[in-house]
PDB file of C-alpha atoms in Angstrom:
ATOM      1  CA  UNK A 106      35.303 -28.089  22.995  1.00 83.00           C
ATOM      2  CA  UNK A 107      31.699 -28.315  24.217  1.00 88.00           C
ATOM      3  CA  UNK A 108      31.951 -24.747  25.500  1.00 92.00           C
ATOM      4  CA  UNK A 109      33.118 -23.634  22.072  1.00 93.00           C
ATOM      5  CA  UNK A 110      30.170 -25.377  20.470  1.00 93.00           C
ATOM      6  CA  UNK A 111      27.800 -23.823  22.999  1.00 94.00           C
ATOM      7  CA  UNK A 112      29.274 -20.376  22.245  1.00 95.00           C
ATOM      8  CA  UNK A 113      28.885 -21.070  18.517  1.00 95.00           C
ATOM      9  CA  UNK A 114      25.259 -22.141  19.053  1.00 95.00           C
ATOM     10  CA  UNK A 115      24.603 -19.040  21.170  1.00 94.00           C
ATOM     11  CA  UNK A 116      26.042 -16.857  18.422  1.00 95.00           C
ATOM     12  CA  UNK A 117      23.813 -18.662  15.926  1.00 94.00           C
ATOM     13  CA  UNK A 118      20.815 -17.935  18.148  1.00 95.00           C
ATOM     14  CA  UNK A 119      21.774 -14.251  18.326  1.00 96.00           C
ATOM     15  CA  UNK A 120      22.190 -14.139  14.545  1.00 95.00           C
ATOM     16  CA  UNK A 121      18.789 -15.779  14.063  1.00 95.00           C
ATOM     17  CA  UNK A 122      17.209 -13.380  16.566  1.00 94.00           C
ATOM     18  CA  UNK A 123      18.689 -10.448  14.668  1.00 96.00           C
ATOM     19  CA  UNK A 124      17.318 -11.896  11.444  1.00 94.00           C
ATOM     20  CA  UNK A 125      13.880 -12.166  13.048  1.00 94.00           C
ATOM     21  CA  UNK A 126      14.115  -8.550  14.263  1.00 96.00           C
ATOM     22  CA  UNK A 127      15.152  -7.447  10.778  1.00 95.00           C
ATOM     23  CA  UNK A 128      12.234  -9.350   9.234  1.00 94.00           C
ATOM     24  CA  UNK A 129       9.825  -7.906  11.813  1.00 93.00           C
ATOM     25  CA  UNK A 130      11.042  -4.391  11.036  1.00 95.00           C
ATOM     26  CA  UNK A 131      10.532  -5.097   7.331  1.00 92.00           C
ATOM     27  CA  UNK A 132       7.001  -6.323   8.032  1.00 92.00           C
ATOM     28  CA  UNK A 133       6.314  -3.144  10.058  1.00 95.00           C
ATOM     29  CA  UNK A 134       7.647  -1.030   7.200  1.00 94.00           C
ATOM     30  CA  UNK A 135       5.489  -2.925   4.728  1.00 92.00           C
ATOM     31  CA  UNK A 136       2.417  -2.584   6.938  1.00 93.00           C
ATOM     32  CA  UNK A 137       3.005   1.175   7.137  1.00 95.00           C
ATOM     33  CA  UNK A 138       3.327   1.220   3.352  1.00 92.00           C
ATOM     34  CA  UNK A 139      -0.017  -0.601   3.073  1.00 92.00           C
ATOM     35  CA  UNK A 140      -1.635   1.954   5.399  1.00 95.00           C
ATOM     36  CA  UNK A 141      -0.189   4.759   3.279  1.00 94.00           C
ATOM     37  CA  UNK A 142      -1.531   3.168   0.112  1.00 90.00           C
ATOM     38  CA  UNK A 143      -4.955   2.667   1.726  1.00 92.00           C
ATOM     39  CA  UNK A 144      -5.014   6.334   2.760  1.00 95.00           C
ATOM     40  CA  UNK A 145      -4.062   7.260  -0.795  1.00 92.00           C
ATOM     41  CA  UNK A 146      -6.974   5.165  -2.106  1.00 92.00           C
ATOM     42  CA  UNK A 147      -9.355   6.929   0.281  1.00 95.00           C
ATOM     43  CA  UNK A 148      -8.028  10.314  -0.828  1.00 94.00           C
ATOM     44  CA  UNK A 149      -8.500   9.408  -4.471  1.00 89.00           C
ATOM     45  CA  UNK A 150     -12.007   8.066  -3.800  1.00 93.00           C
ATOM     46  CA  UNK A 151     -12.894  11.389  -2.185  1.00 96.00           C
ATOM     47  CA  UNK A 152     -11.432  13.149  -5.199  1.00 91.00           C
ATOM     48  CA  UNK A 153     -13.650  11.006  -7.464  1.00 90.00           C
ATOM     49  CA  UNK A 154     -16.717  11.929  -5.410  1.00 95.00           C
ATOM     50  CA  UNK A 155     -15.752  15.597  -5.605  1.00 94.00           C
ATOM     51  CA  UNK A 156     -15.306  15.311  -9.368  1.00 89.00           C
ATOM     52  CA  UNK A 157     -18.674  13.571  -9.710  1.00 93.00           C
ATOM     53  CA  UNK A 158     -20.331  16.371  -7.738  1.00 96.00           C
ATOM     54  CA  UNK A 159     -18.540  18.881  -9.937  1.00 92.00           C
ATOM     55  CA  UNK A 160     -19.878  17.090 -13.035  1.00 91.00           C
ATOM     56  CA  UNK A 161     -23.421  17.300 -11.652  1.00 95.00           C
ATOM     57  CA  UNK A 162     -22.965  20.984 -10.832  1.00 94.00           C
ATOM     58  CA  UNK A 163     -21.585  21.714 -14.276  1.00 90.00           C
ATOM     59  CA  UNK A 164     -24.340  19.701 -15.958  1.00 92.00           C
ATOM     60  CA  UNK A 165     -26.932  21.763 -14.079  1.00 94.00           C
ATOM     61  CA  UNK A 166     -25.119  24.912 -15.096  1.00 88.00           C
ATOM     62  CA  UNK A 167     -24.986  23.610 -18.666  1.00 81.00           C
ATOM     63  CA  UNK A 168     -28.758  23.006 -18.736  1.00 87.00           C
ATOM     64  CA  UNK A 169     -29.508  26.391 -17.223  1.00 85.00           C
ATOM     65  CA  UNK A 170     -27.244  28.149 -19.704  1.00 75.00           C
ATOM     66  CA  UNK A 171     -28.823  26.204 -22.544  1.00 74.00           C
ATOM     67  CA  UNK A 172     -32.366  27.089 -21.445  1.00 74.00           C
ATOM     68  CA  UNK A 173     -31.733  30.673 -20.373  1.00 78.00           C
ATOM     69  CA  UNK A 174     -29.365  32.071 -22.930  1.00 73.00           C
ATOM     70  CA  UNK A 175     -28.674  29.477 -25.655  1.00 72.00           C
ATOM     71  CA  UNK A 176     -25.363  31.202 -26.030  1.00 69.00           C
ATOM     72  CA  UNK A 177     -22.876  28.894 -27.663  1.00 76.00           C
ATOM     73  CA  UNK A 178     -19.917  30.165 -25.644  1.00 77.00           C
ATOM     74  CA  UNK A 179     -21.445  29.204 -22.282  1.00 70.00           C
ATOM     75  CA  UNK A 180     -22.471  25.797 -23.611  1.00 77.00           C
ATOM     76  CA  UNK A 181     -18.958  25.110 -24.938  1.00 83.00           C
ATOM     77  CA  UNK A 182     -17.384  26.161 -21.654  1.00 85.00           C
ATOM     78  CA  UNK A 183     -19.695  23.870 -19.666  1.00 83.00           C
ATOM     79  CA  UNK A 184     -18.914  20.979 -22.042  1.00 91.00           C
ATOM     80  CA  UNK A 185     -15.203  21.547 -21.506  1.00 94.00           C
ATOM     81  CA  UNK A 186     -15.653  21.611 -17.731  1.00 93.00           C
ATOM     82  CA  UNK A 187     -17.545  18.294 -17.890  1.00 93.00           C
ATOM     83  CA  UNK A 188     -14.757  16.768 -19.991  1.00 96.00           C
ATOM     84  CA  UNK A 189     -12.175  18.087 -17.518  1.00 94.00           C
ATOM     85  CA  UNK A 190     -14.096  16.568 -14.599  1.00 92.00           C
ATOM     86  CA  UNK A 191     -14.428  13.253 -16.473  1.00 94.00           C
ATOM     87  CA  UNK A 192     -10.673  13.277 -17.073  1.00 95.00           C
ATOM     88  CA  UNK A 193     -10.109  13.958 -13.372  1.00 91.00           C
ATOM     89  CA  UNK A 194     -12.234  10.882 -12.563  1.00 92.00           C
ATOM     90  CA  UNK A 195     -10.244   8.760 -15.010  1.00 95.00           C
ATOM     91  CA  UNK A 196      -6.982   9.990 -13.483  1.00 93.00           C
ATOM     92  CA  UNK A 197      -8.300   9.254  -9.979  1.00 90.00           C
ATOM     93  CA  UNK A 198      -9.324   5.746 -11.062  1.00 93.00           C
ATOM     94  CA  UNK A 199      -5.819   5.162 -12.428  1.00 95.00           C
ATOM     95  CA  UNK A 200      -4.376   6.362  -9.116  1.00 91.00           C
ATOM     96  CA  UNK A 201      -6.596   3.844  -7.289  1.00 91.00           C
ATOM     97  CA  UNK A 202      -5.352   1.066  -9.578  1.00 95.00           C
ATOM     98  CA  UNK A 203      -1.744   2.138  -8.930  1.00 92.00           C
ATOM     99  CA  UNK A 204      -2.343   2.149  -5.172  1.00 88.00           C
ATOM    100  CA  UNK A 205      -3.960  -1.309  -5.369  1.00 92.00           C
ATOM    101  CA  UNK A 206      -0.930  -2.612  -7.264  1.00 93.00           C
ATOM    102  CA  UNK A 207       1.299  -1.046  -4.621  1.00 90.00           C
ATOM    103  CA  UNK A 208      -0.707  -2.836  -1.880  1.00 90.00           C
ATOM    104  CA  UNK A 209      -0.324  -6.144  -3.739  1.00 93.00           C
ATOM    105  CA  UNK A 210       3.425  -5.551  -4.030  1.00 92.00           C
ATOM    106  CA  UNK A 211       3.678  -4.823  -0.313  1.00 88.00           C
ATOM    107  CA  UNK A 212       1.623  -7.925   0.524  1.00 90.00           C
ATOM    108  CA  UNK A 213       4.020  -9.998  -1.581  1.00 92.00           C
ATOM    109  CA  UNK A 214       6.885  -8.520   0.448  1.00 87.00           C
ATOM    110  CA  UNK A 215       5.187  -9.667   3.646  1.00 88.00           C
ATOM    111  CA  UNK A 216       4.688 -13.142   2.195  1.00 90.00           C
ATOM    112  CA  UNK A 217       8.402 -13.273   1.336  1.00 90.00           C
ATOM    113  CA  UNK A 218       9.405 -12.156   4.862  1.00 89.00           C
ATOM    114  CA  UNK A 219       7.328 -14.815   6.641  1.00 90.00           C
ATOM    115  CA  UNK A 220       9.436 -17.821   5.546  1.00 90.00           C
ATOM    116  CA  UNK A 221      12.596 -15.980   6.692  1.00 89.00           C
ATOM    117  CA  UNK A 222      11.077 -15.532  10.158  1.00 89.00           C
ATOM    118  CA  UNK A 223       9.999 -19.190  10.275  1.00 92.00           C
ATOM    119  CA  UNK A 224      13.465 -20.353   9.178  1.00 91.00           C
ATOM    120  CA  UNK A 225      15.127 -18.160  11.792  1.00 92.00           C
ATOM    121  CA  UNK A 226      12.782 -19.541  14.459  1.00 91.00           C
ATOM    122  CA  UNK A 227      13.683 -23.079  13.431  1.00 92.00           C
ATOM    123  CA  UNK A 228      17.388 -22.203  13.547  1.00 92.00           C
ATOM    124  CA  UNK A 229      16.965 -20.871  17.081  1.00 92.00           C
ATOM    125  CA  UNK A 230      15.149 -24.029  18.170  1.00 92.00           C
ATOM    126  CA  UNK A 231      17.854 -26.210  16.576  1.00 93.00           C
ATOM    127  CA  UNK A 232      20.599 -24.219  18.287  1.00 94.00           C
ATOM    128  CA  UNK A 233      18.822 -24.370  21.644  1.00 91.00           C
ATOM    129  CA  UNK A 234      18.388 -28.120  21.259  1.00 92.00           C
ATOM    130  CA  UNK A 235      22.089 -28.398  20.412  1.00 92.00           C
ATOM    131  CA  UNK A 236      22.977 -26.424  23.541  1.00 92.00           C
ATOM    132  CA  UNK A 237      20.710 -28.619  25.692  1.00 89.00           C
ATOM    133  CA  UNK A 238      22.198 -31.741  24.124  1.00 92.00           C
ATOM    134  CA  UNK A 239      25.749 -30.550  24.809  1.00 92.00           C
ATOM    135  CA  UNK A 240      24.955 -29.448  28.356  1.00 89.00           C
ATOM    136  CA  UNK A 241      23.507 -32.828  29.326  1.00 78.00           C
TER     137      UNK A 241
END
């Protein structure tokens, strides 16, 4: 009977260890997801900088066209390019917000996985204590 209980406790330990492994794998997956989201934020930030530089370039072009030719067509085209670049910045900012929300979601997933790992660790300790108790 004690051997059966020891076997049961050992199986419980194995189950808890598997649960810990599963939770650790989930944490690794979530950490990779965070890294991906951080890389996405960096990419979008670079895109914002590029768009800002493009706005400056177009503004300079706009001023030159205004001073040199005063042709309405060139001025309108430059205005449209500025608006396009401003829209690109707004889109990039929205992408950053989305990536930040994604990071928060992933962090919540990690927070949810931690209690599972702690519980599994406690179950292992209980089972080991039970085994020690039954062996003595």
